[in-house]
mmCIF file with all atom_site columns, C-alpha atoms in Angstrom:
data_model
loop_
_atom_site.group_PDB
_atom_site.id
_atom_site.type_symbol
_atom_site.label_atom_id
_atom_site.label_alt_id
_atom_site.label_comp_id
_atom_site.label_asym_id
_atom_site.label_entity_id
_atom_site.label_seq_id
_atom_site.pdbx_PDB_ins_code
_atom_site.Cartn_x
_atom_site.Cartn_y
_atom_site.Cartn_z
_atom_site.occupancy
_atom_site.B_iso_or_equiv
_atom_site.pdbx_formal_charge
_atom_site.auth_seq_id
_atom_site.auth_comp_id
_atom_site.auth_asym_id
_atom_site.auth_atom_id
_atom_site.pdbx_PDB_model_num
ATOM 1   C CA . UNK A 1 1   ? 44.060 -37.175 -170.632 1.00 42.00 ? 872  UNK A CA 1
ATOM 2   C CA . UNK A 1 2   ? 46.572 -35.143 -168.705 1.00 40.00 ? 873  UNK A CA 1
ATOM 3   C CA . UNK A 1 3   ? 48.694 -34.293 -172.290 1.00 41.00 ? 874  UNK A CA 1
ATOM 4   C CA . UNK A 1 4   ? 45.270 -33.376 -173.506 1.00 41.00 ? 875  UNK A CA 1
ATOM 5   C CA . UNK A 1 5   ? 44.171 -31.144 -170.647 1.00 36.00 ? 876  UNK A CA 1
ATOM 6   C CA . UNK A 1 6   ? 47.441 -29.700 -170.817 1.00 36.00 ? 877  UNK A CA 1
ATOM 7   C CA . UNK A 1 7   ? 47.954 -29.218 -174.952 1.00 41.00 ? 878  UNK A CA 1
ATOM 8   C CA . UNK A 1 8   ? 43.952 -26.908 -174.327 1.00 42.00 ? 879  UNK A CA 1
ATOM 9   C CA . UNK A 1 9   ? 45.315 -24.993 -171.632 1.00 38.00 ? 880  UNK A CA 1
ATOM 10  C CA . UNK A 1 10  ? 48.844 -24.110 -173.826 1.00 42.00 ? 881  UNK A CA 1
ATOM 11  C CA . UNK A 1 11  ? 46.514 -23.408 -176.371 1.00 42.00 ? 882  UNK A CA 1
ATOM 12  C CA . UNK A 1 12  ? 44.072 -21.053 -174.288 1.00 37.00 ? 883  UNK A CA 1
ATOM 13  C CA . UNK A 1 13  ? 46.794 -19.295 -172.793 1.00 37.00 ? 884  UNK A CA 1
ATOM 14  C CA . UNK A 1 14  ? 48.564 -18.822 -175.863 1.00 39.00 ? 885  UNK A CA 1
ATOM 15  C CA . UNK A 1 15  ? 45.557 -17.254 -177.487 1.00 41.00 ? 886  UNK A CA 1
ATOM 16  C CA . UNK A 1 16  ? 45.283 -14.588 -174.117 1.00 35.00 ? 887  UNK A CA 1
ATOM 17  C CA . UNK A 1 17  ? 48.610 -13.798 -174.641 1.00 37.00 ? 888  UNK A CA 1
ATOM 18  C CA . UNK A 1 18  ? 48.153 -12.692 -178.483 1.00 36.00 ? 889  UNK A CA 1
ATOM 19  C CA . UNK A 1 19  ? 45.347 -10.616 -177.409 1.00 34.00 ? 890  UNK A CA 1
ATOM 20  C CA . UNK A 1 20  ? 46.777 -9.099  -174.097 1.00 33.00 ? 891  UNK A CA 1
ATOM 21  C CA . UNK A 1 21  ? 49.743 -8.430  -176.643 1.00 32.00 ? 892  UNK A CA 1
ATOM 22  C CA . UNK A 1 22  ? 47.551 -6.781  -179.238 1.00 32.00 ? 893  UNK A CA 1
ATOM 23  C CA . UNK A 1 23  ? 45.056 -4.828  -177.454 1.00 31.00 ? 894  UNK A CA 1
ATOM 24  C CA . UNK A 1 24  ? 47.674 -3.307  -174.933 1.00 31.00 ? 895  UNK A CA 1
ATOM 25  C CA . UNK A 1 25  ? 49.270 -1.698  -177.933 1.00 30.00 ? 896  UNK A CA 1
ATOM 26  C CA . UNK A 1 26  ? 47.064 1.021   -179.080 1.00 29.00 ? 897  UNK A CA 1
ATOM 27  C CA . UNK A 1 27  ? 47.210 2.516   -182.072 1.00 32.00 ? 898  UNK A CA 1
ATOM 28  C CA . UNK A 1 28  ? 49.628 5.287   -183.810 1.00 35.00 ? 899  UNK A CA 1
ATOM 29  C CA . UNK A 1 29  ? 48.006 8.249   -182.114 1.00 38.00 ? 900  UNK A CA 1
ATOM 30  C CA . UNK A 1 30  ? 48.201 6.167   -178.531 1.00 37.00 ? 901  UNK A CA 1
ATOM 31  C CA . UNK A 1 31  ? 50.326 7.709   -175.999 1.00 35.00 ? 902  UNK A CA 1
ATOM 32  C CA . UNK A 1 32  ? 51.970 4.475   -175.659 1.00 38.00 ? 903  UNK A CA 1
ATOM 33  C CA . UNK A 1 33  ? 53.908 5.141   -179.115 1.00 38.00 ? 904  UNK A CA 1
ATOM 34  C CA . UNK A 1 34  ? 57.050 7.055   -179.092 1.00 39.00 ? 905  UNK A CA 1
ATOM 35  C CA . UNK A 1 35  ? 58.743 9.253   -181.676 1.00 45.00 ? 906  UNK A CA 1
ATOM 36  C CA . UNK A 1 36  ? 62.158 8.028   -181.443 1.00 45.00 ? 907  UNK A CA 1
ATOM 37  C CA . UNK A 1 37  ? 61.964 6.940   -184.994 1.00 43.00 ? 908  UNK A CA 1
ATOM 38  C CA . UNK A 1 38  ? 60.612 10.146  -186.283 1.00 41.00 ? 909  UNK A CA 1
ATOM 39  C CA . UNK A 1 39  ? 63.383 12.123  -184.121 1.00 47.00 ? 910  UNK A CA 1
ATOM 40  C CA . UNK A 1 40  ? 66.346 10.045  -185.082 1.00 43.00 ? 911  UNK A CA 1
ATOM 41  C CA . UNK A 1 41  ? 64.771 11.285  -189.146 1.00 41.00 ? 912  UNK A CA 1
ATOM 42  C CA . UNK A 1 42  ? 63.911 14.441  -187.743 1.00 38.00 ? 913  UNK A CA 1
ATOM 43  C CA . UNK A 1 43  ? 68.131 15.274  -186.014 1.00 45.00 ? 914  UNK A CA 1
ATOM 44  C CA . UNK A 1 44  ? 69.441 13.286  -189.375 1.00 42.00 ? 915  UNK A CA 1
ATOM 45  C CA . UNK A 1 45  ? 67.495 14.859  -191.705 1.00 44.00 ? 916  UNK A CA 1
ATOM 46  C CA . UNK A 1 46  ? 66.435 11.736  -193.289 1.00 51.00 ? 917  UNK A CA 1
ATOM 47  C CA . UNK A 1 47  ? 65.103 8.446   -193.285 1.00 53.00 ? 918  UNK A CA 1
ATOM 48  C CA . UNK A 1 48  ? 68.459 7.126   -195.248 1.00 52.00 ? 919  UNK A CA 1
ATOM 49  C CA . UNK A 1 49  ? 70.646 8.384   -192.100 1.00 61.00 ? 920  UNK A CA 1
ATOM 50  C CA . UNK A 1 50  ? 68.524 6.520   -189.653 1.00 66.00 ? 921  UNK A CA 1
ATOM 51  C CA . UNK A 1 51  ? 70.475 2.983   -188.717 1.00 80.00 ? 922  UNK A CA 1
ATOM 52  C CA . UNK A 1 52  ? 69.039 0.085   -188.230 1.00 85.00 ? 923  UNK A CA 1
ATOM 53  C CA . UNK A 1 53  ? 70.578 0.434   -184.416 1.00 83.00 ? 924  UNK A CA 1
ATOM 54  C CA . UNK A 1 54  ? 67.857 3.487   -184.003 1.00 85.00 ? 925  UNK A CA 1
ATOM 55  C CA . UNK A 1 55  ? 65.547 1.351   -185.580 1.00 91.00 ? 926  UNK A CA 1
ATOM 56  C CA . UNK A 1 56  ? 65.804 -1.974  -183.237 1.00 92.00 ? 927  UNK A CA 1
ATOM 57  C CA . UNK A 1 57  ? 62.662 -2.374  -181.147 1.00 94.00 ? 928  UNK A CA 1
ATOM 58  C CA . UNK A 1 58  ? 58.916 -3.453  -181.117 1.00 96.00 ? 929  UNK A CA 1
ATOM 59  C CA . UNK A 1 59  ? 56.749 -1.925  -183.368 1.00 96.00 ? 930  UNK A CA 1
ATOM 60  C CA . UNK A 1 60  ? 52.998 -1.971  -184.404 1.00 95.00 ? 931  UNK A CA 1
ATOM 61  C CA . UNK A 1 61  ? 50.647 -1.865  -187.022 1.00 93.00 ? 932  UNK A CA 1
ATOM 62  C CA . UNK A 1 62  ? 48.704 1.485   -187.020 1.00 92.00 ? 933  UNK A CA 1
ATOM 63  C CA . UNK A 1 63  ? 46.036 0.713   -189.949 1.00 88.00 ? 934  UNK A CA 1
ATOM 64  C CA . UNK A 1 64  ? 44.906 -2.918  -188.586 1.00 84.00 ? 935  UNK A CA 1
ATOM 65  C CA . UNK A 1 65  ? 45.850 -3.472  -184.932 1.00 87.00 ? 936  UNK A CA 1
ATOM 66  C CA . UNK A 1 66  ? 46.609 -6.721  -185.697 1.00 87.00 ? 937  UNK A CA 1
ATOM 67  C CA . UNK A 1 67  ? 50.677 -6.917  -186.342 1.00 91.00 ? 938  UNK A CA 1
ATOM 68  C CA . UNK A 1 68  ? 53.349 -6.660  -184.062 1.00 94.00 ? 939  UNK A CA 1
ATOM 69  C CA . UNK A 1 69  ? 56.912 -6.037  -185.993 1.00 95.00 ? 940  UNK A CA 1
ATOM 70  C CA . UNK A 1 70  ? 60.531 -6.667  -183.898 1.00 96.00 ? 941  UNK A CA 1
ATOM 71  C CA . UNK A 1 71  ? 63.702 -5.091  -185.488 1.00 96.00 ? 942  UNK A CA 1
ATOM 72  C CA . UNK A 1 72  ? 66.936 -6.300  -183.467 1.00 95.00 ? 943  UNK A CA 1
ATOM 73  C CA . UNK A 1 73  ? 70.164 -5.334  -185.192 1.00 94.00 ? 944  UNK A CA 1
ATOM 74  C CA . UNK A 1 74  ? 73.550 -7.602  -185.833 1.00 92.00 ? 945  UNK A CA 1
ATOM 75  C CA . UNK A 1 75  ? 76.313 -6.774  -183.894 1.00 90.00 ? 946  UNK A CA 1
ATOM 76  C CA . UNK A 1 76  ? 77.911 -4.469  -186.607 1.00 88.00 ? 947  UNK A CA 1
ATOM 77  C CA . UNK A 1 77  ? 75.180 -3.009  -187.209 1.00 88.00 ? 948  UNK A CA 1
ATOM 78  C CA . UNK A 1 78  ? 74.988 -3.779  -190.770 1.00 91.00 ? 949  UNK A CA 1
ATOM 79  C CA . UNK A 1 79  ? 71.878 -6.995  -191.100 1.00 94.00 ? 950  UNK A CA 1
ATOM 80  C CA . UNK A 1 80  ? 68.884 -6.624  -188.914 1.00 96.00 ? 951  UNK A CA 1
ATOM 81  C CA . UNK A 1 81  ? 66.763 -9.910  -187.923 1.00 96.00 ? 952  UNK A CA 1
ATOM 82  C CA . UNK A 1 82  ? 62.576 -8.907  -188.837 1.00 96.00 ? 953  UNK A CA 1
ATOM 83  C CA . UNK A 1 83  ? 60.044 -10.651 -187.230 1.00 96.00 ? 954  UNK A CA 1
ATOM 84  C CA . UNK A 1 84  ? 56.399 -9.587  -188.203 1.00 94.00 ? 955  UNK A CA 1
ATOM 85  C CA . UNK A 1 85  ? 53.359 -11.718 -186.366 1.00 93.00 ? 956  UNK A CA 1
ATOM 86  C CA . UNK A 1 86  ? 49.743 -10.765 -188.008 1.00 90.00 ? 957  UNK A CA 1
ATOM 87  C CA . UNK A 1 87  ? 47.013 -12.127 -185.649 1.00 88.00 ? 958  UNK A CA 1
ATOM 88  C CA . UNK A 1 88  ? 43.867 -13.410 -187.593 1.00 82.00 ? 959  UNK A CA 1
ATOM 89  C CA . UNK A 1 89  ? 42.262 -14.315 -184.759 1.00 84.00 ? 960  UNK A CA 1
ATOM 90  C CA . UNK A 1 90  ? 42.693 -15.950 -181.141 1.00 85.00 ? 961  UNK A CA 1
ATOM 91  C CA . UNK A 1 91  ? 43.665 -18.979 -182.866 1.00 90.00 ? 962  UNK A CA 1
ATOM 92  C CA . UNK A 1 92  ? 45.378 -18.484 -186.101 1.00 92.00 ? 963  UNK A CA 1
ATOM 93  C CA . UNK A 1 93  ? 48.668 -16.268 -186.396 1.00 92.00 ? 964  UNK A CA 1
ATOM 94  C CA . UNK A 1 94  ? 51.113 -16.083 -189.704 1.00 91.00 ? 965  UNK A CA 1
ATOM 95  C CA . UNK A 1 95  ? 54.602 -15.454 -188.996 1.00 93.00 ? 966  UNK A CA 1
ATOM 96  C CA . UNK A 1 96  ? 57.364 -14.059 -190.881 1.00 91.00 ? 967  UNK A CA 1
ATOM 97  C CA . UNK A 1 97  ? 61.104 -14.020 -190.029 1.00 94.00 ? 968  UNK A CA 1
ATOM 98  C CA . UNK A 1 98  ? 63.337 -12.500 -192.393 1.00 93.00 ? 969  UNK A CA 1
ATOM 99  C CA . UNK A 1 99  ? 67.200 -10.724 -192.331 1.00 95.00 ? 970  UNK A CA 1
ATOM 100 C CA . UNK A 1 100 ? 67.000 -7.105  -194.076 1.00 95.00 ? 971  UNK A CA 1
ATOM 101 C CA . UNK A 1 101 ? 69.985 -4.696  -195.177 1.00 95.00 ? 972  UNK A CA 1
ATOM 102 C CA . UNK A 1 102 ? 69.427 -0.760  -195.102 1.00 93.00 ? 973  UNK A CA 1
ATOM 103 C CA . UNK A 1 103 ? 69.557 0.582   -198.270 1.00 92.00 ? 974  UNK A CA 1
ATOM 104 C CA . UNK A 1 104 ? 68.717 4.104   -197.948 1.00 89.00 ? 975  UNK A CA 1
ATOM 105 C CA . UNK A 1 105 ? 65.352 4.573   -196.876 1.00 90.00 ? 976  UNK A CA 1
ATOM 106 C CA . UNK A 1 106 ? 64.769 0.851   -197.818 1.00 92.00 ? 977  UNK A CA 1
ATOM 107 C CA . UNK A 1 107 ? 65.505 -2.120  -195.448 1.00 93.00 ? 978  UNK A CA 1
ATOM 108 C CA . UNK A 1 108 ? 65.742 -4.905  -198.252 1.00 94.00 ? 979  UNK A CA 1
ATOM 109 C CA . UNK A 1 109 ? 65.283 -9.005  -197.569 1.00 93.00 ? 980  UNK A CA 1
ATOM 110 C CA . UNK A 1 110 ? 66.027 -11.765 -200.486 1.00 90.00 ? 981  UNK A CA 1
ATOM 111 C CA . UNK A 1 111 ? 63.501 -13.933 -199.254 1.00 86.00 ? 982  UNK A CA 1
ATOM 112 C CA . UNK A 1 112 ? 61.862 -14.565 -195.617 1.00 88.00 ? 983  UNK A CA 1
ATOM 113 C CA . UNK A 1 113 ? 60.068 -17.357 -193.934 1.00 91.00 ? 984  UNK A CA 1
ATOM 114 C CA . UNK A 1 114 ? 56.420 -17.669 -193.079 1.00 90.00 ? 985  UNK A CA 1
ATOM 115 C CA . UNK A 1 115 ? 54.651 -19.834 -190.207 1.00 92.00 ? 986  UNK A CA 1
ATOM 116 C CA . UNK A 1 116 ? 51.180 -20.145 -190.284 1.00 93.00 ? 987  UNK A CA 1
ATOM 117 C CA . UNK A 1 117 ? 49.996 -21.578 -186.986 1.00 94.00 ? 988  UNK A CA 1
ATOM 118 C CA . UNK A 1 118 ? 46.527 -22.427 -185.825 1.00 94.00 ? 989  UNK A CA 1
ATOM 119 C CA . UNK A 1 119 ? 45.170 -23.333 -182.521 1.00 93.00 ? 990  UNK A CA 1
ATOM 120 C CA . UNK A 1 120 ? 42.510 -25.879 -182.994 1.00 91.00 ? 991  UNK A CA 1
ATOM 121 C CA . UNK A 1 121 ? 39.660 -26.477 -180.280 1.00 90.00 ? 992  UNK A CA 1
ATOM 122 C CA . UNK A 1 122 ? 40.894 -29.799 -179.776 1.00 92.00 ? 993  UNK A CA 1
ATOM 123 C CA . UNK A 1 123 ? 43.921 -28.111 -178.090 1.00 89.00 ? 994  UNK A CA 1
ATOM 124 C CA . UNK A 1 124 ? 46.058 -29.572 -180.638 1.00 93.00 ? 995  UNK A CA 1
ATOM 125 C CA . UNK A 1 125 ? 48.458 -26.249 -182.741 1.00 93.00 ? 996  UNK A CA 1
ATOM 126 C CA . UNK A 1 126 ? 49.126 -26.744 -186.734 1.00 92.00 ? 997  UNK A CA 1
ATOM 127 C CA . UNK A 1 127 ? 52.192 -25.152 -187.821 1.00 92.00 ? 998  UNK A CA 1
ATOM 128 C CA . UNK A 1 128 ? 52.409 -24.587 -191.847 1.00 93.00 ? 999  UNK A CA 1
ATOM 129 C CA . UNK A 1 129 ? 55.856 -23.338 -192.785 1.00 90.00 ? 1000 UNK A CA 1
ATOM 130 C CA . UNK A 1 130 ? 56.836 -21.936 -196.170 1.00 86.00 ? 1001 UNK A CA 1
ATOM 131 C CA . UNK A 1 131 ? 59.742 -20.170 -197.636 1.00 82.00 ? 1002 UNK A CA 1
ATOM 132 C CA . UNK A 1 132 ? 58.886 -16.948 -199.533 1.00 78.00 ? 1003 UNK A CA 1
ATOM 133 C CA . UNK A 1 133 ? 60.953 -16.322 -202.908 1.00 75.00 ? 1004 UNK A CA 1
ATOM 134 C CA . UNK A 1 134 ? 61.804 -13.739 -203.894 1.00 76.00 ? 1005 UNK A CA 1
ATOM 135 C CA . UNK A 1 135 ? 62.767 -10.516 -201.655 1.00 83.00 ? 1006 UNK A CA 1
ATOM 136 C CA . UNK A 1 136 ? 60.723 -7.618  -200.567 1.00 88.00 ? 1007 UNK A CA 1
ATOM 137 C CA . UNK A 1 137 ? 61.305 -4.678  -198.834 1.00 91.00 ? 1008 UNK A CA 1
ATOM 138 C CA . UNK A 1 138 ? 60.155 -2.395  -195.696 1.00 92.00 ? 1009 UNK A CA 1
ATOM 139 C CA . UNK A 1 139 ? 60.577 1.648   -196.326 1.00 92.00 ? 1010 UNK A CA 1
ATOM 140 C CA . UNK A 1 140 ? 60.749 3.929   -193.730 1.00 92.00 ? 1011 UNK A CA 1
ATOM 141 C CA . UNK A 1 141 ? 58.344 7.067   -193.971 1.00 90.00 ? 1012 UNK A CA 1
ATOM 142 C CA . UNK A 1 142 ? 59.404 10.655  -193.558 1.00 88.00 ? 1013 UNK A CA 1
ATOM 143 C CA . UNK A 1 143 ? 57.184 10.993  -190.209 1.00 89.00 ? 1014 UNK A CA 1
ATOM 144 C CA . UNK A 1 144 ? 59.761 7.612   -188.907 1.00 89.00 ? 1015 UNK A CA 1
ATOM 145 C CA . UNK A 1 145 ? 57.005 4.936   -189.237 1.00 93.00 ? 1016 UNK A CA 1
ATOM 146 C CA . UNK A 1 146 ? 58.229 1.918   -191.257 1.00 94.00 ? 1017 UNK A CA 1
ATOM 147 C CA . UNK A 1 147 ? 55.963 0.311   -194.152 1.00 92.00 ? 1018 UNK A CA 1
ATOM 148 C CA . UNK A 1 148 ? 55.542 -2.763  -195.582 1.00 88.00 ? 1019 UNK A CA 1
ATOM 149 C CA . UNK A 1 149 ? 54.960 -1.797  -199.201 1.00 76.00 ? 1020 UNK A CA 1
ATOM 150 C CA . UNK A 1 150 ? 57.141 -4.342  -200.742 1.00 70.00 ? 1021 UNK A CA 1
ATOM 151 C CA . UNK A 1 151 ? 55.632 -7.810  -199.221 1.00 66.00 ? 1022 UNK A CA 1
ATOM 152 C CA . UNK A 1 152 ? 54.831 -10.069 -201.475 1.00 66.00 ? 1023 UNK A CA 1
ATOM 153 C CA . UNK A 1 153 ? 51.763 -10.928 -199.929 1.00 65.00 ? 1024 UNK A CA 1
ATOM 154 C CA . UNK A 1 154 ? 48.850 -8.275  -200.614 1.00 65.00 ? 1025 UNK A CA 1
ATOM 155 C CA . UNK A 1 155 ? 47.346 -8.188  -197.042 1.00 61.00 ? 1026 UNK A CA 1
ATOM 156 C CA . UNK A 1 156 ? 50.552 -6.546  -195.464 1.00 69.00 ? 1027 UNK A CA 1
ATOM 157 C CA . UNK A 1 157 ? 51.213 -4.141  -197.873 1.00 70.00 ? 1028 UNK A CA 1
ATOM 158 C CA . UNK A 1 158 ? 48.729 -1.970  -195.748 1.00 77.00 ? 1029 UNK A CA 1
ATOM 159 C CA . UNK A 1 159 ? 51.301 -2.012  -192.785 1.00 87.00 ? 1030 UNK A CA 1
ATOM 160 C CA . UNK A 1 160 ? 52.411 0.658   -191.351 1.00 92.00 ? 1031 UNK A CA 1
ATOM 161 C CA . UNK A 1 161 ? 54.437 0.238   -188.244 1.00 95.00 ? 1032 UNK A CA 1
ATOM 162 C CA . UNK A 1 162 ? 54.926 2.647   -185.217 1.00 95.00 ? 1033 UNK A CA 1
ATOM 163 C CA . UNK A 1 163 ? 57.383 1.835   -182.598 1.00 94.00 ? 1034 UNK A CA 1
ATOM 164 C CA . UNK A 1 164 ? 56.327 1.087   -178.904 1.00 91.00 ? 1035 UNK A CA 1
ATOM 165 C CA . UNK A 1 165 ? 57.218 2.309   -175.918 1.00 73.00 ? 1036 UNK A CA 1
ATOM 166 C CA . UNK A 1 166 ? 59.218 -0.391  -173.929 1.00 59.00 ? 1037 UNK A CA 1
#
């Protein structure tokens, strides 16, 4: 009873913490977005000069609301680790984790993986994980957003990402 008490609480509090996540974002014209993307294109003069260094941060979805992106470089500078989380609801999430290379305005991945995870009423969590194949790719936008044209699944080729504010 106890593991069962606590697996609905984990769940609960897992679900507050999506949405606490998501609504505290705002959207693209929120003051809690910054412009360091679009001023790192801006001093360059393009999106192809911007690193993936100026890049590394939290970002989020201006068209849905609903996906949070994370861009933390390597070292060197040269591979960047993607994570993007799209939140269909309190209880079911997709996740994908991928490594990208800038080429140009392009960040390029060979193939990512995705984690579907659903929080059932029970309290019980289903985790589905698949590997994508084939690659894809992010491009970054003259005004510094980042988009997702290039996933290979039709729902997040709407993205369009906007860094946040720390």
């Amino acid at each position: 009873m106890k593991k069962k008490l606590l697996a609905i609480t984990m769940a609960v509090l897992l679900g507050l913490a999506f949405a606490s996540v998501l609504s505290g974002c705002g959207n693209a014209d929120d003051e809690h977005t910054t412009e360091a993307a679009t001023e790192a294109v801006m001093e360059t003069g393009s999106a192809a000069d911007t690193t993936l260094v100026d890049l590394s941060g939290d970002w989020q979805d201006s068209v849905s609301q609903r996906a949070t992106m994370t861009i933390t470089a390597s070292p060197d500078g040269q591979t960047a680790d993607v994570t993007v989380i799209w939140s269909d609801s309190a209880d079911e999430t997709n996740q994908w984790t991928m490594t990208v290379r800038q080429e140009g305005d392009r960040l390029i991945y060979d193939s990512c993986e995705e984690t579907e995870t659903e929080f059932n009423s029970d309290g019980s969590v289903h985790e589905e994980d698949r590997s994508v194949e084939g690659g894809g790719f992010f491009e970054i936008g003259s005004s510094g957003e980042i988009n997702w044209t290039g996933a290979g699944d039709d729902d997040c080729r709407i993205c369009s990402f906007r860094k946040i504010i720390d």
